[in-house]
């Protein structure tokens, strides 16, 4: 754990020299080194990998220990191809040996209630969708930390929300279950290496005591420059960050079909009261 | 990394002997050892702790790199006391030297759009609340992994959603920002040690290929027994799991005020279309 490693990790994470003064150990070094892997070797995963990731996921906190999440492990070629279509052709979904589909799952509590003739009307509130989504996300992130510790790589697939009904059909999801996102897991292909993507300066996301709602124009300009330098290094269009980010939320037409999410959830049994 | 450590970690995590056959290293051992800490020593945190946790949080994936989250660090005694009131008197909120309030933050993109006279109507959809909540949760879980690697402990406070308007007033949150949950951070008090809480058997949450919607009555019975044994060891009421869990979602009155969440979000600027 050398000081130069720490400095290099911060430089990559923020795309600038300097950066915050942080504590350092193997775990933190691993977290800082995270990168999105979209190119996988075809090799299968070692036996026990799936069980390891699920044990890590289950070790994350869960709201009131309700454990309102589940995960479907998809390894079948045709099923991965179908998920890839939902995600507008993202090739890594087919390439990865394992795709985990993380679910906000209110159906388990509903089934227990039905079994005991006990009311579960609390499930009909937006709050409980929130609980399920947070539970699923905490679990998935623990799995991500675990898989990276094993030398594996991954990419989250939010684009499964482009068409939650197609995902539900494919995976046989009951009502009151939403596929929140996917996670492709595999061995990173060393021929097509992934890079650490810079993030906003700490001062933009960290507020001390009270939220500072002044638009941090200066730091965001610095970050746009850092992202353009990163994009140049990756040989991708040098669009910076802020312009591309607001383009992404321009209107319903820029949401890749996800402007339909509320209606879909209601049809799939979520009360959202 | 002995085999007996691995076995003991799995026994604690599932409350039974046996359990899945998983890979093992320091990182995975750390994840499996997670426990909720609600009793803190009064000692302050080392300099740089906050910056370390935020750097870890920023290293988590973010949907389309939109970084739709922020965090407020609360250390002030009176502010912690107010947060504790929102959470119905949870004492650890006052006891912990640091309370991180994790925010789904759509206001930053809104402000950039306003600044450039660019439309951001995509923010008015439920999908974008989902993006913000997932971003915030992934970030917070990375912070949790980092703090535990430093010997610190934490507890998530979902109860901030009991009254998001009070939290927004206290922390000066602008419209389109939701306090998703808090995270109390501090040194675990060795006089009041926390225990690893057992989780559902893997087969209940892990589905292979397709969702299996048969109510897993057998495994849930096993888990109820494991939880009763855990509760006996903790000298807390031996209520098991399933009965207490469905009681928690009985109806709007069992949601501690969070049945009002949808209306509150709409008043706070979220379109939720």
Short mmCIF file of C-alpha atoms in Angstrom, two decimals:
data_model
loop_
_atom_site.label_atom_id
_atom_site.label_comp_id
_atom_site.label_asym_id
_atom_site.label_seq_id
_atom_site.Cartn_x
_atom_site.Cartn_y
_atom_site.Cartn_z
CA UNK A 1 0.00 0.00 0.00
CA UNK A 2 2.29 2.74 -1.15
CA UNK A 3 1.54 6.43 -1.07
CA UNK A 4 2.03 6.52 -4.84
CA UNK A 5 -0.74 3.91 -5.31
CA UNK A 6 -3.09 6.01 -3.24
CA UNK A 7 -2.25 9.15 -5.20
CA UNK A 8 -2.68 7.36 -8.53
CA UNK A 9 -6.06 5.91 -7.45
CA UNK A 10 -7.33 9.38 -6.52
CA UNK A 11 -6.00 10.87 -9.74
CA UNK A 12 -7.91 8.28 -11.76
CA UNK A 13 -11.08 8.63 -9.67
CA UNK A 14 -11.26 12.42 -9.92
CA UNK A 15 -9.37 12.97 -13.15
CA UNK A 16 -7.19 15.61 -11.47
CA UNK A 17 -4.07 15.80 -9.33
CA UNK A 18 -4.55 16.39 -5.62
CA UNK A 19 -7.96 15.29 -4.46
CA UNK A 20 -9.08 14.55 -0.92
CA UNK A 21 -6.81 13.19 1.79
CA UNK A 22 -8.19 9.73 2.49
CA UNK A 23 -7.43 6.66 4.58
CA UNK A 24 -5.99 3.71 2.71
CA UNK A 25 -6.12 -0.07 2.99
CA UNK A 26 -6.71 -3.02 0.64
CA UNK A 27 -10.48 -2.78 0.80
CA UNK A 28 -10.54 0.95 0.07
CA UNK A 29 -8.00 0.46 -2.72
CA UNK A 30 -10.35 -2.14 -4.23
CA UNK A 31 -13.37 0.15 -4.00
CA UNK A 32 -11.53 3.10 -5.56
CA UNK A 33 -10.30 0.87 -8.41
CA UNK A 34 -13.85 0.03 -9.54
CA UNK A 35 -14.41 0.22 -13.26
CA UNK A 36 -17.31 -0.80 -15.46
CA UNK A 37 -16.39 -3.91 -17.44
CA UNK A 38 -18.22 -4.37 -20.73
CA UNK A 39 -15.79 -6.82 -22.41
CA UNK A 40 -15.61 -10.35 -21.03
CA UNK A 41 -13.58 -13.45 -21.75
CA UNK A 42 -15.82 -16.41 -22.63
CA UNK A 43 -14.41 -18.51 -19.75
CA UNK A 44 -16.94 -19.87 -17.25
CA UNK A 45 -16.97 -18.75 -13.63
CA UNK A 46 -15.47 -20.99 -10.93
CA UNK A 47 -17.89 -23.25 -9.08
CA UNK A 48 -19.37 -21.48 -6.08
CA UNK A 49 -19.12 -17.97 -7.55
CA UNK A 50 -22.88 -17.43 -7.67
CA UNK A 51 -23.33 -18.65 -4.10
CA UNK A 52 -20.50 -16.38 -2.95
CA UNK A 53 -22.07 -13.32 -4.54
CA UNK A 54 -25.47 -14.09 -3.06
CA UNK A 55 -23.99 -14.62 0.43
CA UNK A 56 -22.26 -11.24 0.12
CA UNK A 57 -25.49 -9.66 -1.11
CA UNK A 58 -27.47 -11.11 1.78
CA UNK A 59 -24.92 -9.67 4.20
CA UNK A 60 -25.91 -6.10 3.24
CA UNK A 61 -28.36 -4.29 5.47
CA UNK A 62 -32.06 -4.76 4.77
CA UNK A 63 -34.81 -2.35 5.84
CA UNK A 64 -36.32 -3.78 9.06
CA UNK A 65 -34.79 -7.09 7.91
CA UNK A 66 -37.77 -7.49 5.55
CA UNK A 67 -35.43 -8.77 2.81
CA UNK A 68 -37.68 -7.47 0.06
CA UNK A 69 -35.39 -8.51 -2.77
CA UNK A 70 -34.59 -11.56 -4.84
CA UNK A 71 -32.21 -12.27 -7.68
CA UNK A 72 -32.50 -14.39 -10.81
CA UNK A 73 -29.28 -15.89 -12.17
CA UNK A 74 -29.45 -16.05 -15.97
CA UNK A 75 -26.89 -18.19 -17.79
CA UNK A 76 -28.95 -19.49 -20.70
CA UNK A 77 -27.84 -18.14 -24.09
CA UNK A 78 -31.32 -17.48 -25.48
CA UNK A 79 -32.45 -15.74 -22.28
CA UNK A 80 -29.37 -13.50 -22.27
CA UNK A 81 -30.06 -12.65 -25.90
CA UNK A 82 -33.62 -11.62 -25.01
CA UNK A 83 -32.36 -9.44 -22.12
CA UNK A 84 -29.90 -7.88 -24.53
CA UNK A 85 -32.76 -6.97 -26.88
CA UNK A 86 -34.59 -5.23 -24.01
CA UNK A 87 -31.39 -3.27 -23.39
CA UNK A 88 -31.22 -2.19 -27.03
CA UNK A 89 -28.58 -4.69 -28.06
CA UNK A 90 -25.94 -4.30 -25.35
CA UNK A 91 -23.59 -7.07 -26.47
CA UNK A 92 -21.93 -7.64 -23.09
CA UNK A 93 -25.20 -9.12 -21.80
CA UNK A 94 -24.73 -12.05 -24.17
CA UNK A 95 -20.96 -12.16 -23.71
CA UNK A 96 -20.99 -12.38 -19.89
CA UNK A 97 -21.27 -15.93 -18.57
CA UNK A 98 -23.65 -14.78 -15.80
CA UNK A 99 -26.32 -12.09 -15.71
CA UNK A 100 -27.86 -11.39 -12.32
CA UNK A 101 -31.28 -9.73 -12.44
CA UNK A 102 -31.93 -7.93 -9.15
CA UNK A 103 -35.55 -7.74 -8.08
CA UNK A 104 -37.52 -5.52 -5.74
CA UNK A 105 -39.69 -8.32 -4.42
CA UNK A 106 -42.85 -7.56 -2.46
CA UNK A 107 -44.45 -10.83 -3.55
CA UNK A 108 -42.81 -12.88 -0.81
CA UNK A 109 -44.44 -10.91 2.00
CA UNK A 110 -47.71 -10.86 0.05
CA UNK A 111 -47.58 -14.67 -0.25
CA UNK A 112 -46.88 -15.12 3.46
CA UNK A 113 -49.83 -12.86 4.27
CA UNK A 114 -52.11 -14.76 1.88
CA UNK A 115 -50.96 -18.05 3.39
CA UNK A 116 -51.95 -16.84 6.87
CA UNK A 117 -54.97 -14.83 5.91
CA UNK A 118 -53.27 -11.71 7.26
CA UNK A 119 -53.64 -8.27 5.66
CA UNK A 120 -50.65 -6.82 3.81
CA UNK A 121 -52.14 -3.56 2.55
CA UNK A 122 -49.00 -1.70 3.54
CA UNK A 123 -47.42 -3.20 0.42
CA UNK A 124 -49.65 -0.96 -1.72
CA UNK A 125 -47.64 2.19 -0.93
CA UNK A 126 -44.83 3.87 -2.84
CA UNK A 127 -42.77 3.55 0.36
CA UNK A 128 -42.63 -0.22 -0.04
CA UNK A 129 -41.41 0.00 -3.64
CA UNK A 130 -38.70 2.27 -2.25
CA UNK A 131 -37.81 -0.32 0.42
CA UNK A 132 -37.56 -3.05 -2.21
CA UNK A 133 -35.44 -0.95 -4.56
CA UNK A 134 -33.05 0.13 -1.77
CA UNK A 135 -32.78 -3.45 -0.45
CA UNK A 136 -31.99 -4.74 -3.95
CA UNK A 137 -29.41 -2.02 -4.59
CA UNK A 138 -27.55 -2.52 -1.29
CA UNK A 139 -27.46 -6.27 -1.94
CA UNK A 140 -26.23 -5.88 -5.52
CA UNK A 141 -23.46 -3.49 -4.52
CA UNK A 142 -22.15 -5.97 -1.95
CA UNK A 143 -22.12 -8.62 -4.69
CA UNK A 144 -20.18 -6.19 -6.89
CA UNK A 145 -17.56 -5.62 -4.19
CA UNK A 146 -17.26 -9.38 -3.68
CA UNK A 147 -16.88 -10.22 -7.37
CA UNK A 148 -14.21 -7.56 -7.86
CA UNK A 149 -12.27 -9.03 -4.92
CA UNK A 150 -12.22 -12.29 -6.91
CA UNK A 151 -10.78 -10.59 -10.00
CA UNK A 152 -14.10 -10.59 -11.85
CA UNK A 153 -15.70 -7.57 -13.50
CA UNK A 154 -19.28 -6.37 -13.97
CA UNK A 155 -21.59 -3.79 -15.46
CA UNK A 156 -25.01 -2.73 -14.17
CA UNK A 157 -27.82 -2.81 -16.75
CA UNK A 158 -30.42 -0.18 -15.84
CA UNK A 159 -31.78 -0.63 -19.35
CA UNK A 160 -33.79 -3.65 -18.17
CA UNK A 161 -36.26 -0.94 -17.09
CA UNK A 162 -36.73 -0.08 -20.77
CA UNK A 163 -39.26 -2.92 -20.82
CA UNK A 164 -39.95 -4.46 -17.38
CA UNK A 165 -42.88 -6.43 -18.80
CA UNK A 166 -40.67 -8.28 -21.29
CA UNK A 167 -38.24 -9.09 -18.47
CA UNK A 168 -41.10 -10.28 -16.26
CA UNK A 169 -42.38 -12.55 -19.05
CA UNK A 170 -38.94 -13.97 -19.72
CA UNK A 171 -38.13 -14.69 -16.07
CA UNK A 172 -41.63 -15.61 -14.91
CA UNK A 173 -41.85 -12.79 -12.39
CA UNK A 174 -45.06 -12.70 -10.34
CA UNK A 175 -46.99 -9.48 -9.66
CA UNK A 176 -45.39 -7.09 -7.16
CA UNK A 177 -41.89 -7.92 -8.38
CA UNK A 178 -39.81 -5.46 -10.42
CA UNK A 179 -36.51 -6.15 -12.19
CA UNK A 180 -34.65 -3.07 -10.92
CA UNK A 181 -31.47 -3.67 -12.93
CA UNK A 182 -29.23 -6.41 -14.25
CA UNK A 183 -25.58 -7.07 -13.48
CA UNK A 184 -23.37 -8.81 -16.05
CA UNK A 185 -20.57 -10.79 -14.40
CA UNK A 186 -17.48 -12.32 -15.96
CA UNK A 187 -13.73 -12.31 -16.41
CA UNK A 188 -12.53 -8.97 -17.78
CA UNK A 189 -11.00 -9.37 -21.23
CA UNK A 190 -7.41 -8.09 -20.93
CA UNK A 191 -7.41 -7.34 -24.67
CA UNK A 192 -10.18 -4.77 -24.16
CA UNK A 193 -9.36 -3.28 -20.75
CA UNK A 194 -11.73 -0.99 -18.86
CA UNK A 195 -10.69 2.31 -17.28
CA UNK A 196 -11.62 4.06 -14.03
CA UNK A 197 -14.08 6.83 -14.92
CA UNK A 198 -13.59 10.17 -13.17
CA UNK A 199 -16.35 11.46 -10.90
CA UNK A 200 -17.50 14.92 -9.83
CA UNK A 201 -15.24 16.74 -7.35
CA UNK A 202 -16.14 15.78 -3.77
CA UNK A 203 -17.32 19.29 -2.97
CA UNK A 204 -20.16 18.95 -5.47
CA UNK A 205 -21.77 15.89 -3.85
CA UNK A 206 -20.68 16.34 -0.21
CA UNK A 207 -22.52 18.96 1.84
CA UNK A 208 -21.48 19.76 5.39
CA UNK A 209 -24.29 20.34 7.86
CA UNK A 210 -26.69 21.83 5.31
CA UNK A 211 -27.28 21.40 1.59
CA UNK A 212 -25.52 24.08 -0.44
CA UNK A 213 -27.79 24.66 -3.39
CA UNK A 214 -25.60 27.10 -5.27
CA UNK A 215 -24.93 25.55 -8.67
CA UNK A 216 -21.28 24.61 -8.42
CA UNK A 217 -20.45 26.04 -11.85
CA UNK A 218 -16.69 26.22 -11.26
CA UNK A 219 -16.19 22.63 -10.10
CA UNK A 220 -18.56 21.35 -12.78
CA UNK A 221 -16.47 23.12 -15.42
CA UNK A 222 -13.36 21.46 -13.99
CA UNK A 223 -15.13 18.11 -14.16
CA UNK A 224 -16.26 18.66 -17.75
CA UNK A 225 -12.60 19.20 -18.64
CA UNK A 226 -11.55 16.06 -16.73
CA UNK A 227 -14.20 14.04 -18.57
CA UNK A 228 -13.12 15.40 -21.95
CA UNK A 229 -9.53 14.36 -21.18
CA UNK A 230 -10.80 10.91 -20.13
CA UNK A 231 -12.89 10.60 -23.29
CA UNK A 232 -9.92 11.60 -25.44
CA UNK A 233 -7.85 8.87 -23.77
CA UNK A 234 -10.62 6.35 -24.46
CA UNK A 235 -10.98 7.53 -28.09
CA UNK A 236 -14.67 8.25 -27.61
CA UNK A 237 -16.39 11.55 -28.48
CA UNK A 238 -15.17 14.37 -26.22
CA UNK A 239 -18.56 15.52 -25.03
CA UNK A 240 -17.64 16.28 -21.42
CA UNK A 241 -20.29 15.62 -18.79
CA UNK A 242 -22.87 18.29 -18.08
CA UNK A 243 -24.13 18.72 -21.63
CA UNK A 244 -24.50 14.98 -22.18
CA UNK A 245 -26.11 14.55 -18.76
CA UNK A 246 -28.88 17.07 -19.29
CA UNK A 247 -29.45 15.76 -22.82
CA UNK A 248 -30.18 12.41 -21.17
CA UNK A 249 -33.08 13.96 -19.18
CA UNK A 250 -34.32 16.34 -21.89
CA UNK A 251 -37.80 14.84 -21.97
CA UNK A 252 -39.82 11.62 -21.99
CA UNK A 253 -38.41 10.73 -25.41
CA UNK A 254 -34.88 10.61 -24.00
CA UNK A 255 -35.75 7.98 -21.36
CA UNK A 256 -35.55 4.93 -23.69
CA UNK A 257 -39.11 3.89 -22.90
CA UNK A 258 -38.74 4.30 -19.18
CA UNK A 259 -41.24 7.16 -19.16
CA UNK A 260 -43.77 4.30 -19.07
CA UNK A 261 -42.45 2.88 -15.78
CA UNK A 262 -45.22 4.14 -13.51
CA UNK A 263 -47.99 2.69 -15.66
CA UNK A 264 -46.14 -0.60 -15.96
CA UNK A 265 -45.65 -0.86 -12.20
CA UNK A 266 -49.34 -0.22 -11.62
CA UNK A 267 -50.25 -2.93 -14.12
CA UNK A 268 -47.81 -5.28 -12.41
CA UNK A 269 -49.54 -4.97 -9.06
CA UNK A 270 -47.64 -2.21 -7.31
CA UNK A 271 -50.10 0.10 -5.53
CA UNK A 272 -47.77 3.13 -5.44
CA UNK A 273 -50.22 4.93 -3.12
CA UNK B 1 -8.17 -17.27 6.27
CA UNK B 2 -8.92 -20.56 7.90
CA UNK B 3 -11.66 -22.96 6.88
CA UNK B 4 -13.08 -22.69 10.40
CA UNK B 5 -13.47 -18.90 10.02
CA UNK B 6 -15.37 -19.40 6.80
CA UNK B 7 -17.63 -22.02 8.38
CA UNK B 8 -18.27 -19.82 11.42
CA UNK B 9 -19.09 -16.80 9.22
CA UNK B 10 -21.65 -18.82 7.26
CA UNK B 11 -23.14 -20.26 10.43
CA UNK B 12 -23.66 -16.74 11.80
CA UNK B 13 -25.01 -15.40 8.49
CA UNK B 14 -27.58 -18.15 7.98
CA UNK B 15 -28.13 -19.22 11.59
CA UNK B 16 -27.61 -22.87 10.63
CA UNK B 17 -24.79 -25.30 10.09
CA UNK B 18 -23.80 -26.09 6.53
CA UNK B 19 -24.81 -23.31 4.17
CA UNK B 20 -23.50 -22.65 0.66
CA UNK B 21 -19.99 -23.48 -0.48
CA UNK B 22 -18.43 -20.08 -1.13
CA UNK B 23 -15.11 -18.53 -2.11
CA UNK B 24 -13.18 -16.86 0.67
CA UNK B 25 -10.80 -13.93 1.00
CA UNK B 26 -10.39 -10.90 3.30
CA UNK B 27 -12.92 -8.78 1.43
CA UNK B 28 -15.58 -11.48 1.43
CA UNK B 29 -14.87 -12.21 5.10
CA UNK B 30 -15.45 -8.51 5.82
CA UNK B 31 -18.73 -8.43 3.91
CA UNK B 32 -20.04 -11.58 5.61
CA UNK B 33 -19.13 -10.17 9.03
CA UNK B 34 -21.42 -7.12 8.59
CA UNK B 35 -23.53 -6.30 11.58
CA UNK B 36 -25.76 -3.35 12.40
CA UNK B 37 -24.12 -1.20 15.08
CA UNK B 38 -26.46 0.83 17.25
CA UNK B 39 -24.13 1.49 20.20
CA UNK B 40 -21.21 3.84 19.66
CA UNK B 41 -18.30 5.09 21.70
CA UNK B 42 -18.29 8.89 21.97
CA UNK B 43 -14.80 9.14 20.41
CA UNK B 44 -14.49 11.33 17.33
CA UNK B 45 -13.61 9.89 13.93
CA UNK B 46 -10.05 10.23 12.59
CA UNK B 47 -9.40 13.17 10.28
CA UNK B 48 -10.13 12.21 6.69
CA UNK B 49 -12.79 9.62 7.50
CA UNK B 50 -15.61 11.56 5.85
CA UNK B 51 -13.55 12.18 2.70
CA UNK B 52 -12.62 8.48 2.57
CA UNK B 53 -16.25 7.37 2.77
CA UNK B 54 -17.31 9.84 0.08
CA UNK B 55 -14.48 8.74 -2.25
CA UNK B 56 -15.59 5.13 -1.76
CA UNK B 57 -19.21 6.14 -2.38
CA UNK B 58 -18.31 8.00 -5.56
CA UNK B 59 -16.49 4.90 -6.80
CA UNK B 60 -19.75 2.95 -6.98
CA UNK B 61 -21.49 2.69 -10.35
CA UNK B 62 -23.90 5.48 -11.29
CA UNK B 63 -26.69 5.16 -13.85
CA UNK B 64 -25.35 6.65 -17.13
CA UNK B 65 -22.83 8.43 -14.88
CA UNK B 66 -25.55 10.98 -14.06
CA UNK B 67 -24.44 10.96 -10.39
CA UNK B 68 -27.94 11.81 -9.19
CA UNK B 69 -27.05 11.66 -5.52
CA UNK B 70 -25.57 13.87 -2.82
CA UNK B 71 -24.85 13.40 0.85
CA UNK B 72 -25.12 15.73 3.84
CA UNK B 73 -22.70 15.10 6.72
CA UNK B 74 -24.39 15.96 10.02
CA UNK B 75 -22.21 16.32 13.11
CA UNK B 76 -24.02 19.08 14.99
CA UNK B 77 -25.64 17.91 18.23
CA UNK B 78 -28.92 19.80 17.80
CA UNK B 79 -29.31 18.64 14.19
CA UNK B 80 -28.70 15.01 15.17
CA UNK B 81 -31.28 15.39 17.91
CA UNK B 82 -33.83 16.66 15.39
CA UNK B 83 -33.10 13.73 13.05
CA UNK B 84 -33.53 11.40 15.99
CA UNK B 85 -36.99 12.88 16.64
CA UNK B 86 -37.98 12.21 13.02
CA UNK B 87 -36.86 8.62 13.57
CA UNK B 88 -39.03 8.28 16.67
CA UNK B 89 -36.24 8.73 19.16
CA UNK B 90 -33.55 6.35 17.88
CA UNK B 91 -30.82 7.19 20.36
CA UNK B 92 -27.89 6.04 18.22
CA UNK B 93 -28.52 8.97 15.87
CA UNK B 94 -27.45 11.33 18.65
CA UNK B 95 -24.74 9.01 19.95
CA UNK B 96 -22.93 8.55 16.61
CA UNK B 97 -20.32 11.24 15.91
CA UNK B 98 -21.35 11.37 12.22
CA UNK B 99 -24.70 10.95 10.51
CA UNK B 100 -24.64 10.79 6.73
CA UNK B 101 -27.93 11.66 5.04
CA UNK B 102 -28.01 10.15 1.55
CA UNK B 103 -29.98 12.06 -1.02
CA UNK B 104 -31.60 11.19 -4.33
CA UNK B 105 -30.69 14.47 -5.99
CA UNK B 106 -32.34 15.52 -9.24
CA UNK B 107 -31.83 19.21 -8.45
CA UNK B 108 -28.28 19.31 -9.79
CA UNK B 109 -29.32 18.33 -13.32
CA UNK B 110 -32.32 20.65 -13.05
CA UNK B 111 -30.00 23.55 -12.10
CA UNK B 112 -27.62 22.83 -14.98
CA UNK B 113 -30.57 22.79 -17.39
CA UNK B 114 -31.92 26.07 -15.98
CA UNK B 115 -28.48 27.62 -16.25
CA UNK B 116 -28.32 26.72 -19.95
CA UNK B 117 -31.95 27.24 -20.78
CA UNK B 118 -32.20 23.56 -21.73
CA UNK B 119 -35.29 21.42 -21.05
CA UNK B 120 -35.06 18.76 -18.33
CA UNK B 121 -38.61 17.40 -18.43
CA UNK B 122 -37.29 13.85 -18.24
CA UNK B 123 -36.73 14.54 -14.53
CA UNK B 124 -40.51 14.56 -14.00
CA UNK B 125 -40.82 10.77 -14.35
CA UNK B 126 -40.87 8.05 -11.69
CA UNK B 127 -37.93 6.48 -13.56
CA UNK B 128 -35.69 9.36 -12.50
CA UNK B 129 -36.62 9.03 -8.82
CA UNK B 130 -35.65 5.36 -9.24
CA UNK B 131 -32.30 6.37 -10.76
CA UNK B 132 -31.60 8.74 -7.86
CA UNK B 133 -32.58 6.20 -5.21
CA UNK B 134 -30.47 3.43 -6.78
CA UNK B 135 -27.48 5.78 -7.23
CA UNK B 136 -27.72 6.87 -3.59
CA UNK B 137 -28.02 3.29 -2.32
CA UNK B 138 -25.04 1.96 -4.31
CA UNK B 139 -22.96 4.89 -3.08
CA UNK B 140 -23.98 4.42 0.55
CA UNK B 141 -23.23 0.71 0.49
CA UNK B 142 -19.72 1.36 -0.78
CA UNK B 143 -19.27 3.82 2.09
CA UNK B 144 -20.48 1.13 4.49
CA UNK B 145 -17.95 -1.39 3.18
CA UNK B 146 -15.20 1.23 3.49
CA UNK B 147 -16.07 2.25 7.05
CA UNK B 148 -16.20 -1.36 8.22
CA UNK B 149 -12.73 -1.92 6.73
CA UNK B 150 -11.56 0.87 9.07
CA UNK B 151 -13.05 -0.80 12.14
CA UNK B 152 -16.02 1.57 12.28
CA UNK B 153 -19.66 0.52 12.51
CA UNK B 154 -22.91 1.89 11.16
CA UNK B 155 -26.68 1.62 11.02
CA UNK B 156 -28.98 2.70 8.18
CA UNK B 157 -31.89 4.93 9.21
CA UNK B 158 -34.80 4.38 6.82
CA UNK B 159 -36.95 6.16 9.39
CA UNK B 160 -35.86 9.51 7.95
CA UNK B 161 -38.65 8.81 5.45
CA UNK B 162 -41.13 9.04 8.33
CA UNK B 163 -41.01 12.79 7.73
CA UNK B 164 -38.99 13.84 4.67
CA UNK B 165 -40.30 17.40 4.94
CA UNK B 166 -38.82 17.87 8.42
CA UNK B 167 -35.50 16.50 7.16
CA UNK B 168 -35.63 18.82 4.13
CA UNK B 169 -36.29 21.82 6.40
CA UNK B 170 -33.46 20.89 8.76
CA UNK B 171 -30.89 20.32 6.02
CA UNK B 172 -32.07 23.01 3.60
CA UNK B 173 -32.84 20.56 0.81
CA UNK B 174 -34.06 22.14 -2.43
CA UNK B 175 -37.01 20.75 -4.43
CA UNK B 176 -36.35 17.53 -6.30
CA UNK B 177 -34.12 16.19 -3.54
CA UNK B 178 -35.19 13.35 -1.23
CA UNK B 179 -33.41 12.13 1.90
CA UNK B 180 -33.56 8.41 1.09
CA UNK B 181 -32.01 7.22 4.36
CA UNK B 182 -29.46 8.15 6.99
CA UNK B 183 -26.35 6.26 8.03
CA UNK B 184 -24.99 6.66 11.58
CA UNK B 185 -21.21 6.16 11.69
CA UNK B 186 -18.95 5.68 14.70
CA UNK B 187 -16.73 3.41 16.74
CA UNK B 188 -18.64 0.34 17.92
CA UNK B 189 -18.93 0.28 21.72
CA UNK B 190 -17.26 -2.98 22.83
CA UNK B 191 -19.39 -2.93 25.99
CA UNK B 192 -22.54 -3.26 23.88
CA UNK B 193 -21.44 -5.50 21.00
CA UNK B 194 -23.54 -6.10 17.90
CA UNK B 195 -24.21 -9.53 16.43
CA UNK B 196 -24.47 -10.83 12.86
CA UNK B 197 -28.17 -11.28 12.07
CA UNK B 198 -29.14 -14.44 10.20
CA UNK B 199 -30.72 -14.10 6.76
CA UNK B 200 -33.13 -16.21 4.73
CA UNK B 201 -31.69 -19.43 3.24
CA UNK B 202 -30.10 -18.73 -0.15
CA UNK B 203 -32.68 -20.82 -1.97
CA UNK B 204 -35.42 -18.37 -0.96
CA UNK B 205 -33.84 -15.31 -2.59
CA UNK B 206 -31.81 -16.95 -5.40
CA UNK B 207 -33.72 -18.13 -8.45
CA UNK B 208 -31.96 -19.98 -11.25
CA UNK B 209 -33.06 -19.13 -14.77
CA UNK B 210 -36.66 -18.34 -13.82
CA UNK B 211 -38.41 -17.03 -10.75
CA UNK B 212 -39.84 -19.82 -8.63
CA UNK B 213 -42.99 -18.35 -7.14
CA UNK B 214 -43.91 -21.27 -4.92
CA UNK B 215 -44.01 -19.91 -1.37
CA UNK B 216 -40.95 -21.50 0.18
CA UNK B 217 -42.82 -22.54 3.33
CA UNK B 218 -40.25 -25.12 4.44
CA UNK B 219 -37.18 -22.89 4.26
CA UNK B 220 -39.09 -19.97 5.79
CA UNK B 221 -40.02 -22.19 8.73
CA UNK B 222 -36.35 -23.10 9.13
CA UNK B 223 -35.49 -19.40 9.06
CA UNK B 224 -38.14 -18.53 11.63
CA UNK B 225 -36.51 -21.07 13.93
CA UNK B 226 -33.03 -19.62 13.25
CA UNK B 227 -34.32 -16.13 14.02
CA UNK B 228 -35.96 -17.27 17.26
CA UNK B 229 -32.66 -18.82 18.33
CA UNK B 230 -30.87 -15.58 17.43
CA UNK B 231 -33.42 -13.51 19.34
CA UNK B 232 -33.07 -15.77 22.39
CA UNK B 233 -29.31 -15.25 22.29
CA UNK B 234 -29.84 -11.48 22.08
CA UNK B 235 -32.41 -11.56 24.91
CA UNK B 236 -35.03 -9.90 22.74
CA UNK B 237 -38.56 -11.22 22.19
CA UNK B 238 -38.53 -14.50 20.28
CA UNK B 239 -40.91 -13.48 17.54
CA UNK B 240 -39.18 -15.24 14.64
CA UNK B 241 -39.34 -13.52 11.27
CA UNK B 242 -42.35 -14.10 9.06
CA UNK B 243 -45.01 -13.05 11.55
CA UNK B 244 -43.15 -9.86 12.50
CA UNK B 245 -42.42 -9.09 8.84
CA UNK B 246 -46.02 -9.22 7.66
CA UNK B 247 -47.13 -7.27 10.74
CA UNK B 248 -44.80 -4.52 9.53
CA UNK B 249 -46.75 -4.23 6.24
CA UNK B 250 -50.23 -4.84 7.66
CA UNK B 251 -51.59 -1.51 6.45
CA UNK B 252 -50.91 2.20 6.10
CA UNK B 253 -50.96 2.58 9.88
CA UNK B 254 -47.98 0.25 10.24
CA UNK B 255 -45.75 2.35 7.97
CA UNK B 256 -44.78 4.96 10.61
CA UNK B 257 -46.07 7.84 8.51
CA UNK B 258 -44.42 6.66 5.33
CA UNK B 259 -47.82 6.03 3.74
CA UNK B 260 -47.65 9.79 3.00
CA UNK B 261 -44.46 9.50 0.94
CA UNK B 262 -46.03 9.85 -2.50
CA UNK B 263 -47.87 13.06 -1.63
CA UNK B 264 -44.77 14.49 0.02
CA UNK B 265 -42.61 13.74 -3.04
CA UNK B 266 -45.15 15.45 -5.30
CA UNK B 267 -45.17 18.52 -3.05
CA UNK B 268 -41.36 18.51 -3.09
CA UNK B 269 -41.20 18.80 -6.85
CA UNK B 270 -40.90 15.19 -8.00
CA UNK B 271 -43.14 14.66 -11.04
CA UNK B 272 -43.47 10.88 -10.59
CA UNK B 273 -45.16 10.64 -14.00
#
